[in-house]
Coordinates of C-alpha atoms and ligand atoms in Angstrom, one line a residue:
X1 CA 113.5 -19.5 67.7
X2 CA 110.4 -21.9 68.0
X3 CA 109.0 -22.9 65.1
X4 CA 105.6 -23.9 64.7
X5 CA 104.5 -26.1 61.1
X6 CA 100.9 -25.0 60.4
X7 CA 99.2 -28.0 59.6
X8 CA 96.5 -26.3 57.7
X9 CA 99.3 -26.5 55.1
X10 CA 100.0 -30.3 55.7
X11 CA 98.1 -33.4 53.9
X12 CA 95.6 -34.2 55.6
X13 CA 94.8 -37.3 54.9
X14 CA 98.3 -38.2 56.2
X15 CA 98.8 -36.2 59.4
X16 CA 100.4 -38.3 61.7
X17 CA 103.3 -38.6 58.9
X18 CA 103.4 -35.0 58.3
X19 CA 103.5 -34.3 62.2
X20 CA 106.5 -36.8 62.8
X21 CA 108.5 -35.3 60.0
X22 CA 108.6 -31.8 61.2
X23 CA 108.8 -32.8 64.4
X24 CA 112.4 -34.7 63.0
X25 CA 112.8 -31.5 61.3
X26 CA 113.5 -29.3 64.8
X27 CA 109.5 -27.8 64.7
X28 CA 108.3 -27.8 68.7
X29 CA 105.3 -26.5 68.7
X30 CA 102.1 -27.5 66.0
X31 CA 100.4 -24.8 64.8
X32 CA 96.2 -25.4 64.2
X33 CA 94.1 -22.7 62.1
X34 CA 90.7 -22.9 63.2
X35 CA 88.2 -20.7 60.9
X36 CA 84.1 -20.4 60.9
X37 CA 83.8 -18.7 57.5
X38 CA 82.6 -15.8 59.1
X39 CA 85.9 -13.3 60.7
X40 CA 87.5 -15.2 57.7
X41 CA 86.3 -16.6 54.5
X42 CA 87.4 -19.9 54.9
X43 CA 86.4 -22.8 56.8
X44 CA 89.1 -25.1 58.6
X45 CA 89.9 -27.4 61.3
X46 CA 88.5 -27.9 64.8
X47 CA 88.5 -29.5 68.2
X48 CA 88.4 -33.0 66.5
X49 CA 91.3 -32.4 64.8
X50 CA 93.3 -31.0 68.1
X51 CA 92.4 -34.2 69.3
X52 CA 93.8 -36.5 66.6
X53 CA 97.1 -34.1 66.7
X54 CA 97.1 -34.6 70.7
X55 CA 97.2 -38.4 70.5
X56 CA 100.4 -38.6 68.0
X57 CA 102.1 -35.6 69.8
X58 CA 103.8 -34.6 73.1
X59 CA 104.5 -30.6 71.5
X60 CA 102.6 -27.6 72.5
X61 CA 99.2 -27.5 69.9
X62 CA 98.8 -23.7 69.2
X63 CA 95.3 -22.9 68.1
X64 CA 94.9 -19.7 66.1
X65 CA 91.2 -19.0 66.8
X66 CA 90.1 -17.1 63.1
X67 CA 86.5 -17.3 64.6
X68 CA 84.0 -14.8 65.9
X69 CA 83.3 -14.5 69.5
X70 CA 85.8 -17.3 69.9
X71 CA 85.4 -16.9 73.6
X72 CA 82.0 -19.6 73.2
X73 CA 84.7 -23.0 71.7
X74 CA 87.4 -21.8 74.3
X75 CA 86.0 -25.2 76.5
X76 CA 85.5 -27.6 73.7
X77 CA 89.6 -26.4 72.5
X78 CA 90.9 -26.9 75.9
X79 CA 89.1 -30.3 76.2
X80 CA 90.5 -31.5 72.9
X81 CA 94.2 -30.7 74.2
X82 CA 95.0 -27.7 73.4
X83 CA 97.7 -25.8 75.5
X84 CA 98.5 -22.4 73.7
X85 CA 95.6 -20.7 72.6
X86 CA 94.7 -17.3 70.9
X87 CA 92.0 -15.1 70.0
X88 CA 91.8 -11.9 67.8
X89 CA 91.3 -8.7 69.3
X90 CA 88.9 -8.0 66.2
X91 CA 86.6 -10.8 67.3
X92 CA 86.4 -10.4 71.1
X93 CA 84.0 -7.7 72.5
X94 CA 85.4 -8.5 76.2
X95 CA 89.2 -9.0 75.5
X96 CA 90.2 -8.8 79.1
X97 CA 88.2 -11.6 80.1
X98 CA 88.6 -14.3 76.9
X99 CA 92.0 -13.9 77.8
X100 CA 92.0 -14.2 82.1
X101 CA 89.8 -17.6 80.9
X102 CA 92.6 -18.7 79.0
X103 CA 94.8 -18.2 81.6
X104 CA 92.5 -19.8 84.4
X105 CA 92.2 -22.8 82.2
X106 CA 96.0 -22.9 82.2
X107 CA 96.9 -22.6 78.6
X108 CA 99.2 -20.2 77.2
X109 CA 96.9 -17.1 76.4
X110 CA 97.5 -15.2 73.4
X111 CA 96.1 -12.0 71.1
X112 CA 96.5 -12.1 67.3
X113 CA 96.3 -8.7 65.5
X114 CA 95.7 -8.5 62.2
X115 CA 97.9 -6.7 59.2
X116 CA 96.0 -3.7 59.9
X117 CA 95.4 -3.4 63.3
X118 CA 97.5 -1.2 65.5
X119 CA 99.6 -2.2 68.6
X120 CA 97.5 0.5 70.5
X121 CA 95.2 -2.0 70.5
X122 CA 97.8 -4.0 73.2
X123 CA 97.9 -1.4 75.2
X124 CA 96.2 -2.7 78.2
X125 CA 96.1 -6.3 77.7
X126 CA 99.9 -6.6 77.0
X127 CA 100.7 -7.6 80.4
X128 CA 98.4 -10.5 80.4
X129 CA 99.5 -12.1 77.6
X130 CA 102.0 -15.0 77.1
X131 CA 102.5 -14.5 73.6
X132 CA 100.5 -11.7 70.7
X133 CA 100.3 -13.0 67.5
X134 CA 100.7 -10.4 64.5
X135 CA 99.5 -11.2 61.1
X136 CA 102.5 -10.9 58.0
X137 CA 99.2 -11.8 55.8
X138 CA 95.3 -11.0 56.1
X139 CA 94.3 -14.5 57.7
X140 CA 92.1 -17.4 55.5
X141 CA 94.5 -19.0 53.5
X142 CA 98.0 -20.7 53.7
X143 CA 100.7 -19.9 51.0
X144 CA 100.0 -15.7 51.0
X145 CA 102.8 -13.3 50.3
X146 CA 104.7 -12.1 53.1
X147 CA 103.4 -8.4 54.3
X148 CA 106.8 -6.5 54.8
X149 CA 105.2 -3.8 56.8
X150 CA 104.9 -6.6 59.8
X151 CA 108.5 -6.4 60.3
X152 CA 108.8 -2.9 61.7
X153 CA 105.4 -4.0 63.7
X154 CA 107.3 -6.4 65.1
X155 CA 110.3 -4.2 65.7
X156 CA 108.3 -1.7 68.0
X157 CA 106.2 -4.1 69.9
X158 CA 109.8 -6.1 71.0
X159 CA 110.9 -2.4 72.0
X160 CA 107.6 -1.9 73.9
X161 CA 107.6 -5.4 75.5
X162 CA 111.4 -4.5 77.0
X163 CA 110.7 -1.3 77.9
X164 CA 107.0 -2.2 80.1
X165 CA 109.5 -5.0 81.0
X166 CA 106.5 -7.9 80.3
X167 CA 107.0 -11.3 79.3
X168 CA 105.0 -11.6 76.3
X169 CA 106.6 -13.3 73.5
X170 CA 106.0 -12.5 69.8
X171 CA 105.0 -15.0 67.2
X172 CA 104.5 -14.2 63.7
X173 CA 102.1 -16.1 61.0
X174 CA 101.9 -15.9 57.4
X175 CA 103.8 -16.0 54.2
X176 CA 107.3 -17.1 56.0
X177 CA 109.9 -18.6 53.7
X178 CA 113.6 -19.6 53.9
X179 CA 114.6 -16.1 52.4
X180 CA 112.7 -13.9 55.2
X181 CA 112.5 -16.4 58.3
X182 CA 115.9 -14.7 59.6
X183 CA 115.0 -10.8 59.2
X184 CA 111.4 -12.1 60.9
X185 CA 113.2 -13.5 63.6
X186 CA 116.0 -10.7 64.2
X187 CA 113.5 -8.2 64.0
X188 CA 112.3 -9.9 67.3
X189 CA 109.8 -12.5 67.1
X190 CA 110.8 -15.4 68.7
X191 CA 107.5 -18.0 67.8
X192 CA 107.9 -18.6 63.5
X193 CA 104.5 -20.2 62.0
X194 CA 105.1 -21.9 58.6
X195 CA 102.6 -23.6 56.4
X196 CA 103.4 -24.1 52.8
X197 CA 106.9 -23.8 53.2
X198 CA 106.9 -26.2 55.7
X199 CA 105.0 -28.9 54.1
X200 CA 104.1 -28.2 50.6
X201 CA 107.6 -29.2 49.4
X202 CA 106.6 -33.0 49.8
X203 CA 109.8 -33.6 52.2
X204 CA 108.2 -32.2 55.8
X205 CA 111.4 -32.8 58.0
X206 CA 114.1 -31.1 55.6
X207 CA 111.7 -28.3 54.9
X208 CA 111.5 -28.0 59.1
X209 CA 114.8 -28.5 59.3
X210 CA 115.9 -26.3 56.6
X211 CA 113.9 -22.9 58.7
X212 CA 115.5 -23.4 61.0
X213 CA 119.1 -23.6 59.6
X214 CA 117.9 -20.2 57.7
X215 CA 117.9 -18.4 61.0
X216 CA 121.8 -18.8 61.2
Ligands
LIG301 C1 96.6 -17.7 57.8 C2 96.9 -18.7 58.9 C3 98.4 -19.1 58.8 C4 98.7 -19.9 57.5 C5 100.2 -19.9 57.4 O1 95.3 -17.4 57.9 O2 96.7 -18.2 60.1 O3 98.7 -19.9 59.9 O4 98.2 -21.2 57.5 O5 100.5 -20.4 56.1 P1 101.7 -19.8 55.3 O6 102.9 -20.0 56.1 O7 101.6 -20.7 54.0 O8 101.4 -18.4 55.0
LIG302 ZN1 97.7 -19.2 61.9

């Protein structure tokens, strides 16, 4: 299991800290929640905070794109340091290609689908992919409730992935906690995001650490 802090959830004004801890804690990979107030309400981070997270860290940097048309900041994200990237399949009018440019630039290329959309919509772009994303909350805000309808979403898309024998790899993002991290993961995702309950118990590293030790 990988898990990957959200730093949306982290303070801010002390992000090198925050990074180090959950890095201490066993997290390798940093989560980044980028949102235009437009496919989401809310309004987040950016490429000039990839770049701060790039100079005080060696882990992947996983940007979740909640933007529209994300395909137009793909450049300025990859520039900044970026190496996994993903964009929803809500927000992309030419799926097929956001994603090939991902790949051409090198990065990890990812889908995100949200709570509500099906995984018909991976049908052709599954084997494409190094990783699909699925919402366990409707995306703008850290510290939601879990959606428990995600786990059987994530149950068939595992059995789909090993039966069209791909390699994508499933993460899941939103309302993850020490009491459901384990059925998330044994249901078959194998990327965790956590924001609050990664950092919003003021002791980073032991929250990290403690995710990870709730997997078994
Ligand atoms: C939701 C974001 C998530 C969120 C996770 O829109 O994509 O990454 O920050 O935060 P928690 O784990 O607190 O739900
Ligand atoms: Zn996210």
């Amino acid at each position: 299991m990988i898990l990957a802090p959200s730093i949306l959830a982290a303070d801010l004004a002390h992000l090198a800290e925050e990074i180090a801890a959950v890095e201490r804690g066993g997290a390798s990979v940093i989560h980044v929640d980028v949102m235009d107030g437009q496919f989401v309400p809310n309004i987040t981070l950016g490429p000039a905070i990839v770049r701060a997270v790039r100079r005080v860290t060696h882990l992947p940097i996983d940007v979740h794109l909640m933007v529209e048309r994300p395909e137009r900041h793909i450049d300025s994200f990859v520039d900044a340091g970026a190496t996994w990237v993903s964009v929803h399949v809500e927000a992309v009018t030419h799926l097929q290609r956001a994603v090939a440019s991902l790949s051409e630039r090198g990065l990890q290329a990812g889908v995100v689908l949200n709570p509500s959309t099906p995984l018909s919509a991976l049908e052709e772009i599954l084997p494409e992919v190094d990783y699909v994303l699925l919402m366990s909350v409707n995306p703008g805000f850290s510290g939601q409730v879990f959606l428990p309808s995600a786990l059987d979403k994530i149950r068939r898309l595992r059995a789909t992935i090993r039966e069209r024998g791909l390699r994508a790899r499933i993460e899941v993002d939103g309302g993850i906690t020490t009491e459901n991290i384990r059925t998330v993961m044994e249901a078959g995702a194998e990327i965790i995001v956590a924001g609050v309950a990664a950092f919003a118990a003021g002791d980073p590293e032991a929250s990290a650490r403690g995710l990870i030790e709730a997997c078994g």
